[in-house]
PDB file of C-alpha atoms in Angstrom:
ATOM      1  CA  MET W   1      24.064  19.216 -26.309  1.00  0.00           C
ATOM      2  CA  SER W   2      26.492  16.532 -25.234  1.00  0.00           C
ATOM      3  CA  GLY W   3      24.108  13.647 -24.561  1.00  0.00           C
ATOM      4  CA  ASP W   4      26.043  12.700 -21.429  1.00  0.00           C
ATOM      5  CA  ILE W   5      24.187  10.654 -18.862  1.00  0.00           C
ATOM      6  CA  HIS W   6      25.106  11.666 -15.330  1.00  0.00           C
ATOM      7  CA  LYS W   7      24.984   8.589 -13.165  1.00  0.00           C
ATOM      8  CA  ARG W   8      23.918   9.223  -9.596  1.00  0.00           C
ATOM      9  CA  THR W   9      25.715   7.606  -6.700  1.00  0.00           C
ATOM     10  CA  ALA W  10      23.832   4.820  -4.919  1.00  0.00           C
ATOM     11  CA  LYS W  11      24.607   4.212  -1.247  1.00  0.00           C
ATOM     12  CA  GLN W  12      23.307   1.163   0.586  1.00  0.00           C
ATOM     13  CA  THR W  13      22.251   0.843   4.191  1.00  0.00           C
ATOM     14  CA  ALA W  14      23.346  -2.299   6.024  1.00  0.00           C
ATOM     15  CA  THR W  15      19.691  -3.384   6.003  1.00  0.00           C
ATOM     16  CA  TYR W  16      19.502  -3.156   2.215  1.00  0.00           C
ATOM     17  CA  ARG W  17      22.856  -4.877   1.764  1.00  0.00           C
ATOM     18  CA  CYS W  18      21.781  -7.800   4.015  1.00  0.00           C
ATOM     19  CA  TRP W  19      18.503  -8.207   2.131  1.00  0.00           C
ATOM     20  CA  PHE W  20      20.181  -8.081  -1.282  1.00  0.00           C
ATOM     21  CA  ASN W  21      23.012 -10.440  -0.305  1.00  0.00           C
ATOM     22  CA  ALA W  22      20.531 -12.946   1.145  1.00  0.00           C
ATOM     23  CA  MET W  23      18.645 -13.259  -2.153  1.00  0.00           C
ATOM     24  CA  LEU W  24      19.168 -16.793  -3.459  1.00  0.00           C
ATOM     25  CA  ASP W  25      17.551 -16.353  -6.875  1.00  0.00           C
ATOM     26  CA  ARG W  26      20.350 -15.144  -9.157  1.00  0.00           C
ATOM     27  CA  VAL W  27      17.947 -13.972 -11.849  1.00  0.00           C
ATOM     28  CA  ALA W  28      15.975 -11.905  -9.332  1.00  0.00           C
ATOM     29  CA  LYS W  29      19.193 -10.480  -7.926  1.00  0.00           C
ATOM     30  CA  SER W  30      20.290  -9.465 -11.412  1.00  0.00           C
ATOM     31  CA  ILE W  31      16.924  -7.851 -12.145  1.00  0.00           C
ATOM     32  CA  VAL W  32      17.010  -5.870  -8.885  1.00  0.00           C
ATOM     33  CA  ALA W  33      20.587  -4.712  -9.565  1.00  0.00           C
ATOM     34  CA  SER W  34      19.608  -3.707 -13.096  1.00  0.00           C
ATOM     35  CA  ARG W  35      16.629  -1.666 -11.867  1.00  0.00           C
ATOM     36  CA  VAL W  36      18.831   0.159  -9.358  1.00  0.00           C
ATOM     37  CA  GLU W  37      21.381   0.829 -12.113  1.00  0.00           C
ATOM     38  CA  ARG W  38      18.656   2.279 -14.356  1.00  0.00           C
ATOM     39  CA  LEU W  39      17.403   4.455 -11.512  1.00  0.00           C
ATOM     40  CA  GLN W  40      20.933   5.788 -11.039  1.00  0.00           C
ATOM     41  CA  MET W  41      20.809   6.950 -14.659  1.00  0.00           C
ATOM     42  CA  GLY W  42      17.492   8.735 -14.093  1.00  0.00           C
ATOM     43  CA  LEU W  43      15.339   6.052 -15.720  1.00  0.00           C
ATOM     44  CA  TYR W  44      12.657   5.637 -13.076  1.00  0.00           C
ATOM     45  CA  GLY W  45      10.372   3.017 -14.583  1.00  0.00           C
ATOM     46  CA  ASP W  46       7.759   1.648 -12.171  1.00  0.00           C
ATOM     47  CA  VAL W  47       8.401   3.812  -9.109  1.00  0.00           C
ATOM     48  CA  LYS W  48       5.886   5.033  -6.557  1.00  0.00           C
ATOM     49  CA  SER W  49       6.186   7.595  -3.781  1.00  0.00           C
ATOM     50  CA  CYS W  50       5.406   6.117  -0.373  1.00  0.00           C
ATOM     51  CA  GLY W  51       5.440   9.508   1.359  1.00  0.00           C
ATOM     52  CA  GLU W  52       7.795  11.110   3.886  1.00  0.00           C
ATOM     53  CA  GLY W  53      10.665  11.101   1.379  1.00  0.00           C
ATOM     54  CA  VAL W  54      10.602   7.355   0.701  1.00  0.00           C
ATOM     55  CA  SER W  55       9.965   5.917  -2.760  1.00  0.00           C
ATOM     56  CA  GLU W  56       9.490   2.342  -3.906  1.00  0.00           C
ATOM     57  CA  ILE W  57      10.863   0.618  -6.997  1.00  0.00           C
ATOM     58  CA  ARG W  58       8.268  -1.989  -7.961  1.00  0.00           C
ATOM     59  CA  ILE W  59       9.676  -5.018  -9.736  1.00  0.00           C
ATOM     60  CA  ASP W  60       7.152  -7.299 -11.422  1.00  0.00           C
ATOM     61  CA  PHE W  61       9.108 -10.519 -11.027  1.00  0.00           C
ATOM     62  CA  GLY W  62       8.774 -13.454  -8.654  1.00  0.00           C
ATOM     63  CA  PRO W  63       7.007 -12.389  -5.452  1.00  0.00           C
ATOM     64  CA  GLY W  64       6.946  -8.737  -6.577  1.00  0.00           C
ATOM     65  CA  TYR W  65      10.247  -7.410  -5.290  1.00  0.00           C
ATOM     66  CA  ARG W  66      10.421  -3.889  -3.861  1.00  0.00           C
ATOM     67  CA  VAL W  67      13.365  -1.576  -3.189  1.00  0.00           C
ATOM     68  CA  TYR W  68      12.802   1.387  -0.875  1.00  0.00           C
ATOM     69  CA  TYR W  69      14.997   4.434  -1.373  1.00  0.00           C
ATOM     70  CA  THR W  70      15.312   8.161  -0.899  1.00  0.00           C
ATOM     71  CA  GLU W  71      17.022  10.816  -2.975  1.00  0.00           C
ATOM     72  CA  ALA W  72      19.432  13.335  -1.434  1.00  0.00           C
ATOM     73  CA  LEU W  73      21.657  16.285  -2.346  1.00  0.00           C
ATOM     74  CA  ASP W  74      19.592  17.591  -5.248  1.00  0.00           C
ATOM     75  CA  ASN W  75      18.926  14.040  -6.466  1.00  0.00           C
ATOM     76  CA  THR W  76      22.630  13.256  -6.961  1.00  0.00           C
ATOM     77  CA  ILE W  77      22.635  10.474  -4.365  1.00  0.00           C
ATOM     78  CA  LEU W  78      20.262   7.551  -3.993  1.00  0.00           C
ATOM     79  CA  LEU W  79      20.139   5.946  -0.567  1.00  0.00           C
ATOM     80  CA  LEU W  80      18.876   2.371  -0.828  1.00  0.00           C
ATOM     81  CA  LEU W  81      17.118   1.891   2.493  1.00  0.00           C
ATOM     82  CA  MET W  82      15.784  -1.652   2.333  1.00  0.00           C
ATOM     83  CA  GLY W  83      14.185  -4.271   0.149  1.00  0.00           C
ATOM     84  CA  GLY W  84      11.314  -6.689   0.356  1.00  0.00           C
ATOM     85  CA  ASP W  85       8.452  -8.031  -1.689  1.00  0.00           C
ATOM     86  CA  LYS W  86       4.719  -7.602  -2.080  1.00  0.00           C
ATOM     87  CA  SER W  87       3.963  -9.844   0.912  1.00  0.00           C
ATOM     88  CA  THR W  88       5.891  -7.579   3.326  1.00  0.00           C
ATOM     89  CA  GLN W  89       5.136  -4.278   1.583  1.00  0.00           C
ATOM     90  CA  LYS W  90       3.092  -2.551   4.303  1.00  0.00           C
ATOM     91  CA  ARG W  91       5.593  -3.367   7.037  1.00  0.00           C
ATOM     92  CA  ASP W  92       8.549  -2.512   4.785  1.00  0.00           C
ATOM     93  CA  ILE W  93       7.147   0.921   3.921  1.00  0.00           C
ATOM     94  CA  LYS W  94       6.595   1.668   7.611  1.00  0.00           C
ATOM     95  CA  ASP W  95      10.123   0.473   8.461  1.00  0.00           C
ATOM     96  CA  ALA W  96      11.719   2.436   5.595  1.00  0.00           C
ATOM     97  CA  LYS W  97       9.977   5.637   6.705  1.00  0.00           C
ATOM     98  CA  LYS W  98      11.132   5.102  10.284  1.00  0.00           C
ATOM     99  CA  MET W  99      14.673   4.352   9.126  1.00  0.00           C
ATOM    100  CA  LEU W 100      14.798   7.570   7.105  1.00  0.00           C
ATOM    101  CA  ALA W 101      13.298   9.641   9.948  1.00  0.00           C
ATOM    102  CA  ASP W 102      15.866   8.199  12.387  1.00  0.00           C
ATOM    103  CA  MET W 103      18.704   9.005   9.966  1.00  0.00           C
ATOM    104  CA  LYS W 104      17.468  12.575   9.552  1.00  0.00           C
ATOM    105  CA  GLN W 105      17.236  12.976  13.330  1.00  0.00           C
ATOM    106  CA  LEU W 106      20.792  11.679  13.810  1.00  0.00           C
ATOM    107  CA  LEU W 107      22.092  14.086  11.161  1.00  0.00           C
ATOM    108  CA  ALA W 108      20.273  17.000  12.787  1.00  0.00           C
ATOM    109  CA  GLU W 109      21.727  16.098  16.202  1.00  0.00           C
ATOM    110  CA  LYS W 110      25.187  15.805  14.696  1.00  0.00           C
ATOM    111  CA  LYS W 111      24.856  19.258  13.108  1.00  0.00           C
ATOM    112  CA  ARG W 112      23.781  20.795  16.419  1.00  0.00           C
ATOM    113  CA  LYS W 113      26.872  19.385  18.150  1.00  0.00           C
ATOM    114  CA  THR W 114      29.297  20.870  15.620  1.00  0.00           C
TER     115      THR W 114
END
């Protein structure tokens, strides 16, 4: 037993990157980054499935930040879809599910063409 922690790769969509970069609160930004880092190491914490392959990291700080993500390739890759907070949660979940469905459709079309 080696005790090695295998860190998963986290990829960001442009939507997630814009949301994260627009955060003005440095403490909140640090907390969000830390939660993503912990998730990469397999430490889920307060995470909830939203259905259709999308999960939500719930961060109990400020307005209740949320990060929407999916796991791919046998859980070795995390795709950070988008972020938001409690006030936009319903819309964000809907948008994250649509984003993931669109990505899956594009990948399927790409596979058919090759």
